[in-house]
Structure formats: structure tokens, C-alpha cells
mmCIF file of C-alpha atoms in Angstrom:
data_model
loop_
_atom_site.group_PDB
_atom_site.id
_atom_site.type_symbol
_atom_site.label_atom_id
_atom_site.label_comp_id
_atom_site.label_asym_id
_atom_site.label_seq_id
_atom_site.Cartn_x
_atom_site.Cartn_y
_atom_site.Cartn_z
ATOM 1 C CA MET A 140 37.029 195.765 167.672
ATOM 2 C CA THR A 141 35.677 195.872 170.978
ATOM 3 C CA GLY A 142 31.816 196.523 170.170
ATOM 4 C CA ARG A 143 32.269 193.400 166.847
ATOM 5 C CA ARG A 144 33.701 191.165 169.476
ATOM 6 C CA LEU A 145 30.660 192.234 171.275
ATOM 7 C CA PHE A 146 28.192 191.378 168.350
ATOM 8 C CA CYS A 147 29.506 188.927 168.406
ATOM 9 C CA LEU A 148 29.544 187.003 171.584
ATOM 10 C CA LEU A 149 25.765 188.368 171.810
ATOM 11 C CA THR A 150 24.709 186.604 168.856
ATOM 12 C CA MET A 151 26.052 183.472 169.442
ATOM 13 C CA SER A 152 24.818 183.186 173.256
ATOM 14 C CA THR A 153 21.486 183.932 172.270
ATOM 15 C CA LEU A 154 21.458 181.622 169.268
ATOM 16 C CA ALA A 155 22.759 178.975 172.530
ATOM 17 C CA ALA A 156 19.622 179.630 174.039
ATOM 18 C CA CYS A 157 17.494 178.630 171.265
ATOM 19 C CA ALA A 158 19.101 175.660 170.828
ATOM 20 C CA SER A 159 16.066 173.194 170.117
ATOM 21 C CA PRO A 160 15.552 170.872 173.437
ATOM 22 C CA GLY A 161 16.974 167.168 172.747
ATOM 23 C CA ALA A 162 19.154 168.363 169.121
ATOM 24 C CA GLY A 163 22.354 167.482 171.625
ATOM 25 C CA LEU A 164 20.493 163.709 171.443
ATOM 26 C CA PRO A 165 22.168 160.213 169.435
ATOM 27 C CA PRO A 166 20.505 160.106 166.500
ATOM 28 C CA LEU A 167 17.697 156.724 166.591
ATOM 29 C CA PRO A 168 19.858 153.197 165.412
ATOM 30 C CA ASP A 169 18.510 151.689 162.574
ATOM 31 C CA ALA A 170 15.629 149.035 163.623
ATOM 32 C CA SER A 171 16.835 145.933 162.531
ATOM 33 C CA LEU A 172 15.282 143.380 160.964
ATOM 34 C CA ALA A 173 16.223 140.325 164.032
ATOM 35 C CA ALA A 174 13.846 138.660 166.050
ATOM 36 C CA TYR A 175 11.626 140.804 168.881
ATOM 37 C CA ARG A 176 12.889 140.144 171.990
ATOM 38 C CA LEU A 177 11.174 138.701 174.863
ATOM 39 C CA GLY A 178 10.877 141.108 178.657
ATOM 40 C CA PRO A 179 9.423 141.698 181.744
ATOM 41 C CA GLU A 180 5.480 142.419 180.979
ATOM 42 C CA ASP A 181 5.458 140.944 177.703
ATOM 43 C CA GLN A 182 2.439 138.198 177.879
ATOM 44 C CA VAL A 183 2.977 135.104 175.354
ATOM 45 C CA ARG A 184 0.771 132.121 174.405
ATOM 46 C CA VAL A 185 2.173 128.031 175.222
ATOM 47 C CA THR A 186 0.768 126.024 173.436
ATOM 48 C CA VAL A 187 2.094 121.862 173.701
ATOM 49 C CA PHE A 188 0.635 119.664 171.671
ATOM 50 C CA ASN A 189 -1.057 116.218 173.039
ATOM 51 C CA ASP A 190 -0.892 117.537 176.086
ATOM 52 C CA PRO A 191 -3.800 120.810 176.748
ATOM 53 C CA ARG A 192 -3.077 120.552 180.588
ATOM 54 C CA LEU A 193 1.054 122.275 179.451
ATOM 55 C CA THR A 194 -0.963 125.087 177.180
ATOM 56 C CA GLY A 195 -1.740 128.352 177.808
ATOM 57 C CA ASP A 196 -0.963 132.583 178.487
ATOM 58 C CA PHE A 197 1.585 133.380 180.354
ATOM 59 C CA ARG A 198 3.217 136.738 181.580
ATOM 60 C CA VAL A 199 7.178 138.079 181.770
ATOM 61 C CA SER A 200 7.939 137.591 185.400
ATOM 62 C CA ASP A 201 10.143 141.295 186.542
ATOM 63 C CA ALA A 202 13.203 137.989 187.399
ATOM 64 C CA GLY A 203 12.586 138.011 182.921
ATOM 65 C CA THR A 204 11.112 134.619 183.654
ATOM 66 C CA ILE A 205 7.767 131.781 183.022
ATOM 67 C CA ALA A 206 6.739 129.728 185.418
ATOM 68 C CA LEU A 207 4.809 126.955 183.605
ATOM 69 C CA PRO A 208 2.221 123.857 184.829
ATOM 70 C CA LEU A 209 4.648 120.903 185.852
ATOM 71 C CA VAL A 210 8.168 122.677 184.323
ATOM 72 C CA GLY A 211 8.669 125.190 186.038
ATOM 73 C CA THR A 212 10.200 128.259 185.732
ATOM 74 C CA VAL A 213 11.252 129.223 182.447
ATOM 75 C CA ARG A 214 13.928 132.426 181.241
ATOM 76 C CA ALA A 215 12.724 134.201 179.084
ATOM 77 C CA ALA A 216 13.845 137.451 178.992
ATOM 78 C CA GLY A 217 16.441 138.401 175.916
ATOM 79 C CA LEU A 218 15.137 135.376 174.347
ATOM 80 C CA THR A 219 13.148 134.764 170.807
ATOM 81 C CA THR A 220 10.012 133.036 170.985
ATOM 82 C CA GLY A 221 12.302 129.903 169.152
ATOM 83 C CA GLU A 222 15.274 129.771 172.020
ATOM 84 C CA VAL A 223 12.096 130.199 174.505
ATOM 85 C CA GLU A 224 10.533 126.997 172.747
ATOM 86 C CA GLN A 225 13.988 125.221 172.472
ATOM 87 C CA ASN A 226 14.223 125.329 176.987
ATOM 88 C CA ILE A 227 10.443 124.416 177.871
ATOM 89 C CA ALA A 228 11.059 121.706 175.940
ATOM 90 C CA THR A 229 14.816 120.972 177.490
ATOM 91 C CA GLU A 230 13.421 121.207 180.086
ATOM 92 C CA MET A 231 10.388 118.456 179.413
ATOM 93 C CA ARG A 232 13.286 116.151 178.037
ATOM 94 C CA ASN A 233 15.144 116.895 181.833
ATOM 95 C CA LYS A 234 12.040 115.761 183.774
ATOM 96 C CA ASN A 235 10.697 113.668 181.767
ATOM 97 C CA LEU A 236 7.218 114.513 180.868
ATOM 98 C CA PHE A 237 7.856 113.941 177.300
ATOM 99 C CA ARG A 238 10.447 111.989 175.054
ATOM 100 C CA ASP A 239 9.503 114.417 172.196
ATOM 101 C CA PRO A 240 7.611 117.714 172.791
ATOM 102 C CA SER A 241 6.229 120.003 171.266
ATOM 103 C CA VAL A 242 6.346 122.656 171.275
ATOM 104 C CA ALA A 243 4.515 126.842 170.144
ATOM 105 C CA VAL A 244 5.510 130.008 172.105
ATOM 106 C CA GLN A 245 3.837 133.046 170.608
ATOM 107 C CA VAL A 246 4.122 136.748 171.846
ATOM 108 C CA VAL A 247 -0.092 138.047 172.913
ATOM 109 C CA THR A 248 0.692 141.276 174.607
ATOM 110 C CA TYR A 249 3.770 143.017 174.006
ATOM 111 C CA ARG A 250 5.299 145.435 176.574
ATOM 112 C CA PRO A 251 3.816 148.816 177.448
ATOM 113 C CA ILE A 252 4.584 151.929 175.297
ATOM 114 C CA PHE A 253 5.084 155.068 177.477
ATOM 115 C CA VAL A 254 4.608 158.845 175.347
ATOM 116 C CA LEU A 255 4.812 161.897 178.159
ATOM 117 C CA GLY A 256 5.709 165.450 177.032
ATOM 118 C CA MET A 257 3.522 167.467 175.099
ATOM 119 C CA VAL A 258 0.839 165.022 174.261
ATOM 120 C CA GLU A 259 -3.003 166.024 175.108
ATOM 121 C CA ARG A 260 -3.172 162.593 177.277
ATOM 122 C CA GLY A 261 0.468 161.223 178.399
ATOM 123 C CA GLY A 262 0.376 157.706 180.043
ATOM 124 C CA GLN A 263 1.336 153.751 179.047
ATOM 125 C CA PHE A 264 -0.370 152.409 176.008
ATOM 126 C CA PRO A 265 -0.246 149.169 174.115
ATOM 127 C CA TYR A 266 2.324 148.782 171.881
ATOM 128 C CA GLN A 267 1.716 147.170 168.527
ATOM 129 C CA PRO A 268 3.718 145.632 165.570
ATOM 130 C CA GLY A 269 4.718 148.175 163.573
ATOM 131 C CA MET A 270 4.205 151.474 165.358
ATOM 132 C CA THR A 271 6.524 154.536 164.738
ATOM 133 C CA ALA A 272 6.674 157.747 167.222
ATOM 134 C CA LEU A 273 3.734 159.904 165.851
ATOM 135 C CA THR A 274 1.844 156.969 166.022
ATOM 136 C CA ALA A 275 2.381 156.716 168.921
ATOM 137 C CA VAL A 276 2.224 159.862 169.718
ATOM 138 C CA ALA A 277 -1.577 160.076 167.578
ATOM 139 C CA VAL A 278 -2.264 157.207 170.484
ATOM 140 C CA ALA A 279 -2.147 159.408 173.497
ATOM 141 C CA GLY A 280 -3.885 162.059 171.498
ATOM 142 C CA GLY A 281 -1.515 164.221 169.484
ATOM 143 C CA PHE A 282 0.904 167.361 170.022
ATOM 144 C CA ASN A 283 -0.654 169.439 171.961
ATOM 145 C CA TYR A 284 -0.470 173.440 170.453
ATOM 146 C CA ARG A 285 3.168 174.355 172.923
ATOM 147 C CA ALA A 286 4.756 170.355 171.272
ATOM 148 C CA ILE A 287 7.858 170.651 168.396
ATOM 149 C CA ARG A 288 6.430 168.451 166.174
ATOM 150 C CA ASP A 289 9.152 167.460 164.385
ATOM 151 C CA TYR A 290 10.750 164.914 166.269
ATOM 152 C CA VAL A 291 10.634 162.527 169.922
ATOM 153 C CA SER A 292 13.491 161.581 172.842
ATOM 154 C CA ILE A 293 12.829 157.852 172.785
ATOM 155 C CA THR A 294 15.041 156.290 175.382
ATOM 156 C CA ARG A 295 14.780 152.103 175.238
ATOM 157 C CA ILE A 296 16.460 149.843 176.864
ATOM 158 C CA GLY A 297 19.824 148.685 176.001
ATOM 159 C CA PRO A 298 21.952 145.668 175.771
ATOM 160 C CA ASP A 299 23.842 146.655 179.262
ATOM 161 C CA GLY A 300 20.296 147.092 181.065
ATOM 162 C CA ARG A 301 20.651 150.301 181.097
ATOM 163 C CA PRO A 302 17.676 153.434 179.518
ATOM 164 C CA VAL A 303 19.492 155.497 176.074
ATOM 165 C CA GLU A 304 17.663 158.422 174.649
ATOM 166 C CA TYR A 305 18.200 158.709 171.105
ATOM 167 C CA ARG A 306 16.423 161.653 169.272
ATOM 168 C CA ALA A 307 13.865 160.402 166.858
ATOM 169 C CA GLN A 308 12.098 161.042 163.344
ATOM 170 C CA ARG A 309 8.296 160.884 163.216
ATOM 171 C CA GLU A 310 8.835 157.811 161.271
ATOM 172 C CA SER A 311 11.019 155.530 163.576
ATOM 173 C CA LEU A 312 10.089 152.288 164.765
ATOM 174 C CA VAL A 313 8.449 152.702 168.203
ATOM 175 C CA GLN A 314 10.002 149.086 170.080
ATOM 176 C CA PRO A 315 7.372 147.539 173.355
ATOM 177 C CA GLY A 316 8.775 148.906 176.149
ATOM 178 C CA ASP A 317 10.041 152.912 175.032
ATOM 179 C CA THR A 318 8.964 156.328 176.561
ATOM 180 C CA ILE A 319 8.919 158.818 174.069
ATOM 181 C CA THR A 320 9.436 161.804 175.163
ATOM 182 C CA VAL A 321 7.619 165.454 172.673
ATOM 183 C CA PHE A 322 9.942 168.353 173.825
ATOM 184 C CA GLU A 323 7.935 172.090 174.172
ATOM 185 C CA ARG A 324 8.598 174.803 172.248
ATOM 186 C CA ARG A 325 11.274 177.154 173.518
ATOM 187 C CA PHE A 326 8.331 180.312 171.750
#
């Protein structure tokens, strides 16, 4: 009986040692069809009709704002482009710049993604809409010979502003600002 227990204990400890890295991470939630929310390092083009002085490209600051000439700073982080358009129009009305301003905001450049771990050239890369974990790895030169190729880790900033790490499949959609980590095989 003692030999049997010892065998079971050794077998279980061997299996535990072989557990894949990242196996205990929660799965990445499904991508929602919600509108994109701006964040620091996004670059937007603000177009104010009938006033080219107020039209231009602006970067969302670390504080989550954009600074517009004559208007001042306007909050942008966490908002959709439509919500930023409304904020800018409200500020223009409040400062008596226009009675009925017409403002358009569009994303020119998204904040970058980061790819780490067992890839050929890890680092910071530009985000493209529709990017998956696999295409992010491809941009980083592909998997190296020691990589686990079935899944990755994606660290994403949650609604509370804190990073959360998830286990993601190759076809999982990446969002701007994500950090993708490719794990190393044990054998």
C-alpha cells in the first residue's frame, strides 16, 4: 500500500511539474462590439468645420486629455470619438467661439501593443484594427523555436485602471495597449 501511494504521489508531482506555463490564467473575455475608447498615446484628428485654425492632429496625453488651440484641454481618455466630439463642441459653446460648432474626431494612430517572450524580435509595435494574437506575433518576427504556439498571455488594463493577465488563443483579438507574452516550452 505504501509503494502504491508513493507511486501516485510521484506521478502527480511529475504531472504538476509538467503543467504548461499560463495554464492557470483566466480566459480572455470575448471581444465586445462596443465603440473604441481612447487612451493615452492615441493620436486623433480633430476637424472643426469652417475653422482650419482649430483643425489638426492631437495626441492624448498621459493625463488623458488633448490640448486644442483656443479651446484648452478636453478630456479624451476612456471616451469614444463621438463623446470627445460632444465635449469639444460644448467647450466651444461655453467659450463663445461658435454658436453651433460642427466637430469631427477620428483616430489617426492607435496606442502601440507590446510583444514579449519567445518571439524573434520582441518589442513595441503599432496596433492595427482587427489584429489577433497570432498577427501580433507575426509582426514580432514569429515564434522562436522554444515557444508554446497554441496560446499566449494578454495583459490588458481593466476598467479600474489595473492590469489583468489572461490566457488567449491564437485567434483572440488584441486591443491597443495590450501586452502579449509568448511562453517558453519546458521540453
